[in-house]
Coordinates of C-alpha atoms in Angstrom, one line a residue:
M1 CA -111.1 -244.8 43.5
F2 CA -108.5 -247.6 43.3
I3 CA -107.0 -249.8 40.6
V4 CA -106.0 -253.5 40.8
F5 CA -102.9 -254.0 38.7
G6 CA -101.7 -257.5 37.6
S7 CA -100.5 -259.6 34.7
P8 CA -102.9 -262.0 33.0
R9 CA -103.6 -265.1 35.1
S10 CA -102.0 -263.6 38.2
G11 CA -105.1 -263.8 40.4
T12 CA -106.6 -260.4 39.5
T13 CA -110.1 -261.8 39.1
L14 CA -109.8 -263.8 42.3
L15 CA -108.8 -260.6 44.1
K16 CA -111.5 -258.5 42.4
E17 CA -114.3 -260.9 43.4
T18 CA -112.9 -261.2 46.9
L19 CA -113.0 -257.4 47.2
N20 CA -116.5 -257.3 45.7
L21 CA -117.8 -259.3 48.7
H22 CA -117.3 -256.3 50.8
P23 CA -120.6 -254.3 51.2
D24 CA -118.8 -251.0 50.6
I25 CA -116.8 -252.0 47.5
F26 CA -117.7 -252.4 43.8
I27 CA -115.5 -253.3 40.9
P28 CA -117.3 -253.6 37.6
M29 CA -116.6 -256.1 34.8
Q30 CA -113.3 -255.7 33.0
T31 CA -112.9 -252.6 30.8
T32 CA -110.1 -251.2 28.6
F33 CA -111.2 -247.6 29.4
I34 CA -108.2 -246.6 31.6
S35 CA -105.5 -247.6 29.1
T36 CA -107.5 -246.1 26.2
A37 CA -108.0 -242.9 28.1
A38 CA -104.3 -242.6 28.8
H39 CA -103.5 -242.8 25.1
V40 CA -106.1 -240.2 24.3
I41 CA -104.8 -237.8 26.9
G42 CA -101.3 -238.4 25.6
S43 CA -102.3 -237.6 22.1
V44 CA -104.7 -234.7 22.4
S45 CA -103.2 -231.6 24.1
S46 CA -106.5 -229.7 24.3
W47 CA -108.4 -230.8 27.4
E48 CA -111.6 -229.5 26.0
H49 CA -111.3 -231.8 23.0
A50 CA -109.8 -234.7 25.0
V51 CA -112.6 -234.8 27.5
R52 CA -115.3 -234.9 24.8
I53 CA -113.5 -237.9 23.2
L54 CA -113.2 -239.6 26.6
A55 CA -116.9 -239.1 27.4
E56 CA -117.9 -240.7 24.1
I57 CA -115.5 -243.6 24.5
A58 CA -116.8 -244.4 28.0
A59 CA -120.4 -244.3 26.8
E60 CA -120.1 -245.9 23.4
S61 CA -117.3 -248.5 23.7
D62 CA -118.0 -252.2 23.5
D63 CA -117.1 -252.3 27.3
Y64 CA -120.0 -250.0 28.3
A65 CA -122.7 -252.6 28.7
G66 CA -120.7 -255.0 30.9
A67 CA -118.9 -252.3 32.9
F68 CA -120.4 -248.8 33.3
G69 CA -123.7 -249.7 31.8
S70 CA -124.5 -252.1 34.7
V71 CA -124.8 -249.0 36.9
L72 CA -125.0 -245.8 34.9
S73 CA -126.9 -244.7 31.8
K74 CA -124.9 -243.4 28.9
D75 CA -126.0 -239.8 29.7
E76 CA -124.8 -240.3 33.3
V77 CA -121.4 -241.6 32.1
R78 CA -121.0 -238.6 29.8
S79 CA -122.0 -236.2 32.5
A80 CA -119.6 -237.7 35.0
V81 CA -116.6 -237.5 32.5
M82 CA -117.4 -234.0 31.2
G83 CA -117.6 -232.7 34.8
A84 CA -114.3 -234.2 35.9
Q85 CA -111.2 -232.4 36.9
P86 CA -108.7 -232.3 34.0
G87 CA -106.4 -235.3 33.8
L88 CA -106.7 -239.1 33.8
A89 CA -107.0 -239.3 37.6
G90 CA -109.8 -236.7 37.6
V91 CA -111.8 -238.6 35.0
L92 CA -111.5 -241.8 36.9
E93 CA -112.4 -240.3 40.2
A94 CA -115.5 -238.7 38.6
L95 CA -116.6 -241.8 36.7
Y96 CA -116.0 -244.4 39.3
G97 CA -117.2 -242.1 42.0
A98 CA -120.5 -241.7 40.1
M99 CA -120.9 -245.5 40.1
A100 CA -120.1 -245.7 43.8
G101 CA -122.6 -243.0 44.6
K102 CA -125.4 -244.6 42.5
L103 CA -124.8 -248.0 44.2
G104 CA -124.5 -246.6 47.7
K105 CA -120.9 -247.9 48.0
R106 CA -118.0 -246.1 49.6
I107 CA -115.4 -246.9 46.9
C108 CA -115.3 -248.2 43.4
G109 CA -112.3 -249.7 41.6
D110 CA -111.1 -251.1 38.3
K111 CA -109.4 -254.4 37.4
S112 CA -108.0 -255.1 33.9
P113 CA -104.7 -256.6 32.8
D114 CA -104.7 -254.0 30.1
D115 CA -103.9 -251.4 32.8
L116 CA -100.5 -253.0 33.6
L117 CA -99.7 -253.6 30.0
S118 CA -100.1 -249.8 29.4
I119 CA -98.1 -248.8 32.5
R120 CA -95.8 -246.4 30.7
K121 CA -98.7 -244.5 29.2
L122 CA -100.5 -244.4 32.6
E123 CA -97.3 -243.0 34.1
Q124 CA -97.0 -240.4 31.4
A125 CA -100.6 -239.4 32.0
G126 CA -99.7 -238.6 35.6
L127 CA -101.7 -241.5 37.1
L128 CA -98.9 -242.8 39.3
T129 CA -98.4 -239.5 41.0
S130 CA -102.1 -239.1 41.8
N131 CA -103.9 -239.8 45.0
L132 CA -105.7 -242.9 43.6
K133 CA -104.9 -246.1 45.4
F134 CA -103.1 -248.9 43.7
I135 CA -103.2 -252.7 44.5
H136 CA -100.5 -254.7 42.6
I137 CA -100.8 -258.5 42.6
V138 CA -97.8 -260.4 41.4
R139 CA -97.7 -264.1 40.6
D140 CA -94.6 -266.1 39.8
V141 CA -94.3 -265.9 36.0
R142 CA -94.0 -269.6 35.8
G143 CA -97.4 -270.0 37.5
S144 CA -99.0 -267.4 35.3
L145 CA -97.6 -269.0 32.1
A146 CA -98.8 -272.4 33.1
S147 CA -102.3 -271.0 33.7
L148 CA -102.2 -269.1 30.4
L149 CA -101.4 -272.2 28.5
N150 CA -104.7 -273.7 29.8
V151 CA -107.0 -271.0 28.4
D152 CA -108.2 -270.9 24.8
W153 CA -107.9 -267.2 24.4
A154 CA -104.1 -267.0 24.9
P155 CA -102.3 -266.1 21.7
Q156 CA -100.2 -268.8 20.0
G157 CA -96.6 -268.7 21.0
I158 CA -97.2 -266.7 24.2
E159 CA -94.7 -268.8 26.1
E160 CA -92.0 -267.1 24.0
Y161 CA -92.7 -263.5 24.9
F162 CA -94.9 -263.4 28.0
P163 CA -92.0 -263.8 30.5
R164 CA -90.4 -260.6 29.1
I165 CA -93.6 -258.6 29.3
W166 CA -94.2 -259.9 32.8
N167 CA -90.7 -258.9 33.8
Y168 CA -90.9 -255.3 32.4
T169 CA -94.4 -254.3 33.4
N170 CA -94.4 -255.6 37.0
L171 CA -90.9 -254.2 37.7
H172 CA -91.9 -250.8 36.1
L173 CA -94.9 -250.4 38.4
Y174 CA -93.1 -251.7 41.5
R175 CA -90.1 -249.4 41.0
A176 CA -92.3 -246.4 40.4
M177 CA -94.6 -247.0 43.4
S178 CA -92.7 -249.0 46.0
G179 CA -92.9 -247.2 49.4
A180 CA -95.8 -244.9 48.4
P181 CA -98.6 -244.8 51.0
N182 CA -101.3 -245.4 48.3
Y183 CA -99.6 -248.5 46.9
M184 CA -99.7 -252.1 48.1
M185 CA -97.9 -255.0 46.4
L186 CA -99.0 -258.5 47.3
K187 CA -98.1 -261.9 46.0
Y188 CA -100.7 -264.4 44.7
E189 CA -98.9 -267.2 46.5
T190 CA -99.4 -265.4 49.8
L191 CA -103.0 -264.5 49.1
V192 CA -104.0 -268.1 48.5
A193 CA -101.9 -269.4 51.4
E194 CA -102.9 -266.8 54.0
P195 CA -106.0 -264.9 52.6
R196 CA -107.3 -263.3 55.8
P197 CA -104.2 -261.2 56.8
V198 CA -103.7 -260.1 53.1
V199 CA -107.3 -259.1 52.7
E200 CA -107.3 -257.3 56.0
Q201 CA -104.3 -255.2 54.7
L202 CA -106.1 -254.5 51.4
V203 CA -109.3 -253.1 53.0
E204 CA -107.2 -251.1 55.4
L205 CA -105.5 -249.5 52.4
L206 CA -108.9 -248.6 51.1
G207 CA -110.0 -247.1 54.4
L208 CA -112.5 -249.8 55.3
D209 CA -112.9 -252.5 57.9
F210 CA -112.4 -256.1 57.2
V211 CA -115.6 -258.2 56.7
P212 CA -115.3 -262.0 57.3
G213 CA -117.7 -262.7 54.5
M214 CA -115.1 -261.6 52.0
L215 CA -113.5 -265.0 52.4
D216 CA -116.7 -266.9 51.6
A217 CA -115.9 -268.9 48.5
E218 CA -119.5 -270.0 48.0
R219 CA -120.5 -266.4 47.3
R220 CA -117.5 -265.4 45.2
G221 CA -117.8 -264.6 41.5
M222 CA -121.4 -265.7 41.0
S223 CA -121.7 -264.1 37.6
L224 CA -118.5 -265.7 36.3
R225 CA -119.1 -269.3 37.2
S226 CA -120.0 -270.4 33.7
N227 CA -116.8 -268.9 32.3
P228 CA -114.3 -271.7 31.6
S229 CA -111.4 -269.4 32.5
H230 CA -112.7 -268.9 36.1
L231 CA -113.9 -272.3 37.2
N232 CA -112.0 -272.1 40.5
L233 CA -113.6 -268.9 41.7
S234 CA -116.2 -270.7 43.7
R235 CA -113.7 -273.0 45.4
P236 CA -111.8 -272.2 48.6
F237 CA -108.4 -270.5 48.2
L238 CA -106.1 -273.1 46.6
P239 CA -102.6 -272.8 47.9
E240 CA -101.6 -276.0 46.0
R241 CA -102.0 -274.1 42.7
A242 CA -99.1 -271.8 43.6
H243 CA -96.6 -274.4 42.6
A244 CA -98.6 -276.4 40.1
W245 CA -96.4 -275.0 37.3
R246 CA -93.6 -277.5 38.3
S247 CA -95.6 -280.3 36.8
K248 CA -97.3 -278.3 34.0
L249 CA -94.4 -276.6 32.3
T250 CA -91.6 -278.4 30.3
P251 CA -88.0 -277.9 31.5
G252 CA -87.4 -275.7 28.5
Q253 CA -90.3 -273.5 29.3
I254 CA -89.2 -273.1 32.9
E255 CA -85.6 -272.3 31.8
H256 CA -87.0 -269.7 29.4
C257 CA -89.1 -268.0 32.1
E258 CA -86.1 -267.9 34.5
S259 CA -83.7 -266.4 31.9
S260 CA -86.2 -263.9 30.4
A261 CA -87.7 -262.7 33.7
H262 CA -84.7 -263.2 36.0
E263 CA -84.6 -259.7 37.3
A264 CA -88.2 -259.6 38.4
L265 CA -88.1 -263.1 39.7
K266 CA -85.3 -262.1 41.9
V267 CA -86.8 -258.8 43.1
F268 CA -90.1 -260.6 44.0
D269 CA -88.2 -263.4 45.8
Y270 CA -89.2 -266.2 43.5
I271 CA -85.6 -267.3 42.9

């Protein structure tokens, strides 16, 4: 099992749909299960009680139909979770492994910006010291913010606090995992400029062989093409978008990003 980590509008969906073009990989629709499970495990000391709660959350949450329900029945979800090894990693291995097995895939993963936003809880739940594999995509905060300001679901005033959240969460994961053999950090800007070598490294991390069809934009994100937030999924990789923020953000917004997220911008070689 693997997790794709990334801030909102950092290319996580582009990466997810690229990986989903591999015949041995499946990543379901976005879910909040991992972050929710981490909070439950951190709040309920009895595993017997915690696992029952987790089984019901996975089967009865609003996310079920779009994520787990596309593959597993509610009873199959409950069975997978109840039979898991204790701990968050055990639950995820069991649940996502059940989906992979049902689909005849070799590996199944998760993608949700909620995961990175809950990075401290995931760390406390022992996830970052597990054997799961972690893919961390980072996009220049100025690019992410410019993209966020174009979607109708972004909270009002997000330009004020998003750079600080981006700085903390991405640095936290990077500092905790950098150098680990089950972790790979990639930059959105590199992915769109040189997709093949990046994707080759990703599938190698997952123990698979590269499939050229993963770069076929015409097949990418078929189920999301009517979503206004993902209109570019069906287009070839767009390297020109990497620096579009220069003409999209005001000087004041750029300055705020650079001052609020200076540390991470420097660590990830954006300044």
